[in-house]
Coordinates of C-alpha atoms in Angstrom, one line a residue:
M1234 CA 15.7 26.6 -59.8
A1235 CA 15.7 26.4 -56.2
S1236 CA 12.2 28.1 -56.1
L1237 CA 11.1 24.9 -58.9
A1238 CA 12.6 22.3 -55.8
F1239 CA 10.5 24.2 -53.1
A1240 CA 7.5 24.0 -55.5
A1241 CA 7.9 20.3 -55.8
S1242 CA 8.5 19.5 -52.3
L1243 CA 5.7 21.4 -51.0
A1244 CA 3.5 19.9 -53.6
A1245 CA 4.5 16.3 -52.3
T1246 CA 3.9 17.5 -48.9
N1247 CA 0.4 18.4 -49.4
K1248 CA -0.3 15.0 -50.8
L1249 CA 0.7 13.7 -47.6
R1250 CA -1.0 15.9 -44.9
C1251 CA -2.3 14.1 -42.2
Q1252 CA -6.1 13.4 -42.3
V1253 CA -8.3 11.6 -39.5
P1254 CA -10.3 8.5 -40.0
P1255 CA -13.1 8.2 -42.1
L1256 CA -16.0 9.6 -40.3
N1257 CA -19.7 8.5 -41.8
G1258 CA -18.1 8.2 -44.9
V1259 CA -16.5 11.8 -45.2
V1260 CA -13.1 12.5 -44.3
R1261 CA -12.1 15.9 -43.4
S1262 CA -9.2 17.1 -45.0
N1263 CA -6.3 19.5 -43.8
L1264 CA -6.7 22.9 -45.4
V1265 CA -4.6 22.2 -48.6
E1266 CA -6.5 24.6 -50.7
P1267 CA -6.2 28.2 -49.8
M1268 CA -9.1 29.3 -47.4
K1269 CA -12.1 30.6 -49.0
F1270 CA -14.8 32.6 -47.2
K1271 CA -18.6 32.3 -47.6
D1272 CA -21.0 35.3 -47.5
N1273 CA -21.2 35.1 -43.7
G1274 CA -17.6 35.5 -43.7
K1275 CA -17.0 31.9 -42.1
P1276 CA -14.4 29.7 -43.7
W1277 CA -15.4 27.3 -45.8
V1278 CA -13.5 23.7 -45.2
P1279 CA -13.9 21.2 -48.2
N1280 CA -14.7 17.7 -47.6
L1281 CA -13.5 14.9 -49.8
S1282 CA -14.9 11.5 -50.4
C1283 CA -13.1 8.4 -48.9
E1284 CA -11.7 7.5 -52.1
Q1285 CA -10.3 10.9 -52.6
A1286 CA -8.2 11.0 -49.0
T1287 CA -5.0 10.2 -49.2
L1288 CA -4.2 9.0 -45.7
P1289 CA -0.6 8.4 -44.1
S1290 CA 0.9 4.7 -43.9
F1291 CA 0.5 5.1 -39.8
L1292 CA -3.0 5.6 -40.4
T1293 CA -3.6 3.2 -43.0
S1294 CA -2.2 0.0 -41.3
S1295 CA -4.0 -2.8 -39.5
P1296 CA -5.9 -2.0 -36.6
L1297 CA -3.8 -2.9 -33.1
D1298 CA -5.0 -6.3 -31.5
R1299 CA -6.6 -5.4 -28.6
N1300 CA -6.3 -9.4 -27.2
A1301 CA -2.8 -9.2 -27.9
L1302 CA -2.3 -6.0 -25.6
N1303 CA -4.6 -7.1 -23.0
K1304 CA -3.7 -10.8 -22.7
N1305 CA -1.9 -10.4 -19.0
E1306 CA -3.7 -7.3 -18.2
T1307 CA -6.2 -6.9 -15.5
R1308 CA -5.8 -3.6 -14.5
L1309 CA -4.7 -4.7 -11.0
R1310 CA -0.7 -4.6 -9.5
I1311 CA 0.5 -5.6 -6.4
F1312 CA 3.7 -4.4 -5.2
S1313 CA 5.6 -5.4 -2.7
G1314 CA 7.9 -3.0 -0.1
T1315 CA 10.9 -4.7 2.0
A1316 CA 9.1 -5.0 5.7
N1317 CA 7.6 -8.2 4.8
P1318 CA 8.0 -9.7 1.3
A1319 CA 6.8 -13.4 2.3
L1320 CA 2.9 -12.1 3.4
S1321 CA 3.3 -10.5 -0.1
Q1322 CA 3.9 -13.4 -2.2
E1323 CA 1.6 -15.6 -0.4
I1324 CA -1.1 -12.7 -0.8
A1325 CA 0.0 -12.7 -5.0
C1326 CA -0.1 -16.4 -4.8
Y1327 CA -3.7 -16.3 -3.5
M1328 CA -4.9 -14.7 -6.3
G1329 CA -3.1 -15.8 -8.9
L1330 CA -1.0 -12.9 -9.9
E1331 CA 2.7 -12.3 -9.8
L1332 CA 4.6 -9.6 -7.7
G1333 CA 5.2 -6.5 -9.6
K1334 CA 9.1 -5.6 -10.4
I1335 CA 10.1 -2.9 -8.1
N1336 CA 13.6 -1.9 -7.3
I1337 CA 14.1 -0.3 -3.8
K1338 CA 17.4 0.3 -2.5
R1339 CA 18.8 3.1 -0.1
F1340 CA 21.8 5.2 -0.8
A1341 CA 24.9 5.3 1.6
D1342 CA 23.5 8.0 3.6
G1343 CA 20.2 6.4 4.0
E1344 CA 18.5 7.7 1.6
I1345 CA 15.7 5.5 0.1
Y1346 CA 15.2 5.1 -3.8
V1347 CA 12.1 3.4 -5.5
Q1348 CA 11.6 2.9 -9.1
L1349 CA 8.7 0.8 -10.3
Q1350 CA 10.4 -1.4 -13.6
E1351 CA 7.1 -1.6 -15.2
S1352 CA 4.2 0.6 -16.3
V1353 CA 1.2 1.3 -13.8
R1354 CA -0.8 3.6 -15.8
G1355 CA -4.2 3.6 -15.4
C1356 CA -3.8 0.6 -13.1
D1357 CA -5.5 -0.4 -9.5
V1358 CA -2.2 -0.5 -7.7
Y1359 CA -1.7 -2.6 -3.9
L1360 CA 1.3 -1.7 -2.1
V1361 CA 1.9 -4.2 0.5
Q1362 CA 4.0 -2.7 3.5
P1363 CA 3.6 -3.1 7.2
T1364 CA 5.1 -0.4 9.4
C1365 CA 6.7 -2.7 11.6
P1366 CA 10.3 -2.1 13.1
P1367 CA 12.5 -0.6 12.1
A1368 CA 9.0 1.6 11.8
N1369 CA 10.3 4.6 10.5
E1370 CA 12.6 3.3 8.0
N1371 CA 9.3 1.0 6.9
L1372 CA 6.8 3.9 6.7
M1373 CA 9.1 6.1 4.8
E1374 CA 9.6 3.3 2.3
L1375 CA 5.8 3.1 1.8
L1376 CA 5.7 7.2 1.3
V1377 CA 8.1 7.1 -1.5
M1378 CA 6.5 4.0 -3.0
I1379 CA 3.2 5.4 -3.0
D1380 CA 4.4 8.6 -4.5
A1381 CA 6.2 7.1 -7.0
C1382 CA 2.9 5.2 -8.1
R1383 CA 1.4 8.7 -8.4
R1384 CA 3.9 9.9 -10.7
A1385 CA 3.8 7.0 -12.8
S1386 CA -0.3 7.6 -13.5
A1387 CA -1.5 4.8 -11.5
K1388 CA -5.3 5.1 -11.1
N1389 CA -5.7 4.0 -7.9
I1390 CA -3.1 3.6 -5.2
T1391 CA -4.3 1.3 -2.1
A1392 CA -1.5 1.3 0.6
V1393 CA -1.9 -2.2 2.4
I1394 CA -0.9 -1.9 5.5
P1395 CA -0.9 -5.3 7.5
Y1396 CA 0.3 -3.6 10.6
F1397 CA -0.4 0.2 11.5
G1398 CA 2.2 1.6 13.4
Y1399 CA 2.0 4.3 15.7
A1400 CA -1.4 3.4 16.3
R1401 CA -1.0 3.5 19.8
A1402 CA -0.6 7.4 20.2
D1403 CA -4.3 7.4 19.2
R1404 CA -5.2 10.1 21.8
K1405 CA -3.8 12.8 24.4
T1406 CA -3.5 10.7 27.8
Q1407 CA -1.3 13.8 29.0
G1408 CA -0.5 17.5 28.4
R1409 CA 1.7 18.0 25.6
E1410 CA 1.3 14.8 23.7
S1411 CA 1.5 14.5 20.2
I1412 CA -1.3 12.3 18.3
A1413 CA 1.2 10.3 16.3
A1414 CA -1.7 8.1 14.8
K1415 CA -3.5 11.4 13.2
L1416 CA 0.0 12.4 11.8
V1417 CA 0.8 9.0 10.1
A1418 CA -2.6 9.2 8.6
N1419 CA -1.9 12.7 6.8
L1420 CA 1.2 11.7 5.6
I1421 CA -0.1 8.7 3.5
T1422 CA -2.8 10.9 2.4
E1423 CA -1.0 13.2 1.4
A1424 CA 1.7 11.0 -0.2
G1425 CA -1.4 10.3 -2.7
A1426 CA -3.1 6.8 -1.5
D1427 CA -6.5 6.8 -2.7
R1428 CA -7.2 3.7 0.2
V1429 CA -6.3 1.9 3.3
L1430 CA -6.1 -1.3 4.0
A1431 CA -5.4 -2.0 7.5
C1432 CA -5.2 -5.7 9.8
D1433 CA -7.0 -5.0 13.4
L1434 CA -6.3 -1.5 14.0
H1435 CA -5.1 -1.0 17.9
S1436 CA -8.0 1.1 18.1
G1437 CA -11.4 1.7 16.0
Q1438 CA -11.1 5.6 15.9
S1439 CA -8.0 5.4 14.2
I1440 CA -10.0 4.9 11.0
G1441 CA -11.5 8.7 11.5
Y1442 CA -8.3 10.4 11.0
F1443 CA -7.9 9.3 7.4
D1444 CA -9.6 11.5 5.1
I1445 CA -9.8 8.7 2.6
P1446 CA -11.7 5.1 2.6
V1447 CA -10.3 2.5 5.1
D1448 CA -11.3 -1.1 4.8
H1449 CA -10.7 -2.8 8.3
V1450 CA -10.4 -6.1 8.1
H1451 CA -9.9 -8.4 11.3
G1452 CA -7.4 -11.0 12.1
Q1453 CA -9.5 -12.7 14.6
P1454 CA -11.2 -15.3 12.3
V1455 CA -7.8 -16.7 11.2
I1456 CA -7.5 -17.3 14.6
L1457 CA -10.6 -18.8 15.6
D1458 CA -10.7 -21.5 12.8
Y1459 CA -7.6 -22.4 14.3
L1460 CA -8.7 -22.7 17.6
A1461 CA -11.8 -24.6 16.3
S1462 CA -9.8 -27.3 15.4
K1463 CA -8.5 -28.0 18.2
T1464 CA -10.1 -30.5 20.9
I1465 CA -11.2 -28.1 23.5
C1466 CA -14.2 -28.7 25.1
S1467 CA -16.5 -25.2 24.5
D1468 CA -17.5 -25.7 28.2
D1469 CA -14.3 -25.1 29.4
L1470 CA -13.3 -22.0 27.6
V1471 CA -13.0 -18.8 29.0
V1472 CA -11.9 -15.9 26.8
V1473 CA -9.9 -13.3 28.7
S1474 CA -9.3 -9.7 27.9
P1475 CA -5.8 -8.7 29.2
D1476 CA -6.9 -4.8 30.0
V1477 CA -10.2 -3.0 30.0
G1478 CA -9.7 -1.4 26.8
G1479 CA -9.8 -4.5 24.9
V1480 CA -12.8 -5.7 26.5
A1481 CA -15.1 -5.3 23.3
R1482 CA -12.6 -7.3 20.6
A1483 CA -12.5 -10.1 23.6
R1484 CA -16.2 -10.2 24.0
A1485 CA -16.7 -10.3 19.9
F1486 CA -14.3 -13.1 20.2
A1487 CA -16.2 -15.0 23.0
K1488 CA -18.9 -14.7 21.1
K1489 CA -17.7 -16.3 18.2
L1490 CA -16.1 -19.6 20.2
S1491 CA -19.9 -20.7 21.3
D1492 CA -20.7 -17.6 23.4
A1493 CA -17.8 -18.6 25.9
P1494 CA -17.5 -16.4 29.2
L1495 CA -15.3 -13.6 29.3
A1496 CA -13.1 -12.7 32.0
I1497 CA -11.1 -9.1 32.5
V1498 CA -7.4 -8.7 34.0
D1499 CA -7.5 -5.2 35.7
K1500 CA -4.2 -3.6 35.6
R1501 CA -2.5 0.0 36.3
R1502 CA 0.0 1.1 33.7
H1503 CA 2.9 3.1 35.2
G1504 CA 4.6 4.0 32.2
H1505 CA 5.0 3.1 28.3
N1506 CA 5.8 -1.0 28.1
V1507 CA 5.5 -0.9 31.8
A1508 CA 2.3 -2.9 33.3
E1509 CA 1.2 -4.0 36.9
V1510 CA -1.6 -6.3 37.1
M1511 CA -4.0 -5.6 40.0
N1512 CA -6.9 -8.1 40.1
L1513 CA -8.8 -10.5 37.4
I1514 CA -12.7 -9.8 36.9
G1515 CA -14.1 -13.5 36.2
D1516 CA -13.6 -16.9 37.3
V1517 CA -11.0 -19.1 35.2
K1518 CA -10.6 -22.0 38.0
G1519 CA -10.2 -25.5 36.3
K1520 CA -10.5 -23.3 32.9
V1521 CA -8.6 -23.2 29.6
A1522 CA -8.2 -19.5 29.3
V1523 CA -7.7 -17.8 25.9
M1524 CA -6.2 -14.4 26.4
V1525 CA -6.9 -11.9 23.0
D1526 CA -5.0 -9.0 22.5
D1527 CA -4.0 -6.9 19.2
M1528 CA -0.8 -6.9 19.8
I1529 CA 2.3 -8.4 21.7
D1530 CA 5.1 -6.2 22.2
T1531 CA 7.5 -6.9 25.4
A1532 CA 4.8 -9.1 26.3
G1533 CA 4.5 -7.7 29.9
T1534 CA 0.9 -7.2 29.9
I1535 CA 0.0 -10.8 28.9
A1536 CA 2.5 -12.5 30.7
K1537 CA 1.7 -10.9 34.3
G1538 CA -2.3 -11.7 33.1
A1539 CA -1.0 -15.1 32.3
A1540 CA 0.7 -15.2 35.7
L1541 CA -2.5 -14.3 37.4
L1542 CA -4.4 -16.7 35.8
H1543 CA -2.8 -19.6 37.0
Q1544 CA -2.8 -18.3 40.3
E1545 CA -6.6 -18.0 40.1
G1546 CA -6.5 -21.8 39.0
A1547 CA -6.9 -21.6 35.4
R1548 CA -6.1 -25.1 33.6
E1549 CA -4.2 -23.9 30.2
V1550 CA -3.4 -20.5 29.4
Y1551 CA -4.0 -19.6 25.2
A1552 CA -2.0 -15.9 24.5
C1553 CA -3.6 -14.8 20.9
S1554 CA -2.3 -12.0 18.9
T1555 CA -2.8 -10.5 15.2
H1556 CA 0.4 -8.3 15.2
A1557 CA 3.9 -10.1 17.1
V1558 CA 6.2 -7.0 17.4
F1559 CA 8.0 -9.1 19.9
S1560 CA 10.4 -6.6 21.2
P1561 CA 13.0 -7.9 24.0
P1562 CA 12.4 -9.3 26.4
A1563 CA 9.1 -10.7 24.7
I1564 CA 10.8 -14.0 23.5
E1565 CA 11.8 -14.8 27.4
R1566 CA 8.8 -14.1 28.9
L1567 CA 6.5 -15.8 26.2
S1568 CA 8.5 -18.8 26.2
S1569 CA 8.9 -19.0 30.3
G1570 CA 6.1 -21.6 30.3
L1571 CA 3.3 -19.8 31.5
F1572 CA 1.6 -20.6 28.0
Q1573 CA 0.4 -23.6 26.2
E1574 CA 0.9 -22.1 23.0
V1575 CA 1.0 -18.6 21.5
I1576 CA -0.7 -18.0 18.5
I1577 CA 0.1 -15.2 16.2
T1578 CA -0.2 -14.0 12.4
N1579 CA 2.4 -13.1 9.9
T1580 CA 1.5 -9.6 9.6
I1581 CA 4.8 -8.9 10.8
P1582 CA 7.6 -11.1 10.0
V1583 CA 9.0 -13.2 12.9
S1584 CA 12.3 -14.1 12.5
E1585 CA 13.6 -17.3 12.9
R1586 CA 15.8 -16.6 15.9
N1587 CA 12.8 -15.6 17.8
Y1588 CA 10.9 -19.2 17.4
F1589 CA 9.9 -20.7 20.4
P1590 CA 8.2 -24.4 21.0
Q1591 CA 4.9 -22.9 22.3
L1592 CA 4.8 -20.4 19.0
T1593 CA 2.2 -21.0 16.2
I1594 CA 2.3 -18.5 13.2
L1595 CA -1.1 -18.4 10.8
S1596 CA -0.8 -16.8 7.5
V1597 CA -3.4 -13.9 6.6
A1598 CA -2.7 -13.8 3.4
N1599 CA -5.7 -15.4 2.2
L1600 CA -7.7 -12.9 4.3
L1601 CA -6.1 -9.6 2.5
G1602 CA -6.0 -11.5 -0.6
E1603 CA -9.6 -11.9 -0.7
T1604 CA -10.2 -8.5 0.6
I1605 CA -7.8 -7.2 -2.4
W1606 CA -10.2 -8.8 -4.9
R1607 CA -13.6 -7.7 -3.3
V1608 CA -12.1 -4.0 -3.5
H1609 CA -11.1 -4.1 -6.5
D1610 CA -14.3 -5.5 -8.0
D1611 CA -16.4 -3.2 -5.9
C1612 CA -17.8 -6.2 -3.7
S1613 CA -18.9 -5.9 -0.1
G1614 CA -16.3 -7.2 2.3
G1615 CA -18.7 -9.1 4.5
F1616 CA -17.9 -12.4 3.2
E1617 CA -18.8 -15.2 5.3
H1618 CA -15.9 -17.3 6.0
F1619 CA -13.9 -14.2 7.2
S1620 CA -16.7 -12.6 8.2
S1621 CA -16.0 -8.8 10.4
L1622 CA -16.5 -9.8 14.2
G1623 CA -18.4 -6.1 14.4
I1624 CA -16.0 -4.4 16.6
D1625 CA -15.6 -1.1 14.3

């Protein structure tokens, strides 16, 4: 009886053997019958017509509705770290997307935990996370986010870094110094990033530290648009570089401001975050001076430069910078009355307790959002409204 039951079960199983879908009117079956050999010794596989084939129900059911699967599918995902969620939300709003769901928390000992709350398999993923203060915390969080996306089978991972920390350590000025900018670039690459999108790197050579493509966008066009809206006569403008290293940036900025004249503050630095102004190259008497820099940290350089400009007869002094690091005592120096206006962008979040009357914060969300779209669509980044200043 047991043998008869086994034979019946085997016969039923043979009828339900898995078949591949029809191909050119013929279905190739799995070997239900014993294998037969031709004269040359090769096995002969019987072919069954479509009418004879018996397919499992999961293969004969109606095809999947691709439109239903892809109705919300753009293959582009944007996730935000905890460093600057407001900027990330603005970027997503400009692009008409929603921020991806992600869980980021810290254990009691400070370790960072990251879990994506939605699938990114095969997607083009953009992680928005500036490495602003606390720099080490935010950098490590970015690395863990990249690793989570890589292990979730994302097709491409782009680290959107509005402010790239450690960029000032980009060369050896003394013996036995580290080049931390290169080290951080290696960490981001090894974590699994396929591309980096950075805004106003401290120096152009930092692009070469990455072994992956880098899209370097400039925040100055946003500031230029704002200055163009102000009623300042072009004949009264003079663009000032706070140091010799920023001459190329200031020259490009001056060219965009109706080819305004250029002045340079010569300084001597005796230590980190310590600067002493020595001389001014150029004429600023009776002019509206616009000081241009990539970042304001303790504001020592730009404050001493502004004091010198006032001594040389400048009528008004404006400070323009992309990255507002604002380490103490920056707020006291910037709000001391030396500046008519301090114009910055939101690449780094500024807490409300650090607001002061002369402060103006501009958003780079549209700039970064448009760049992300163009990178995703494999388009050129040289669009007119946010054109590069040509200092790369």
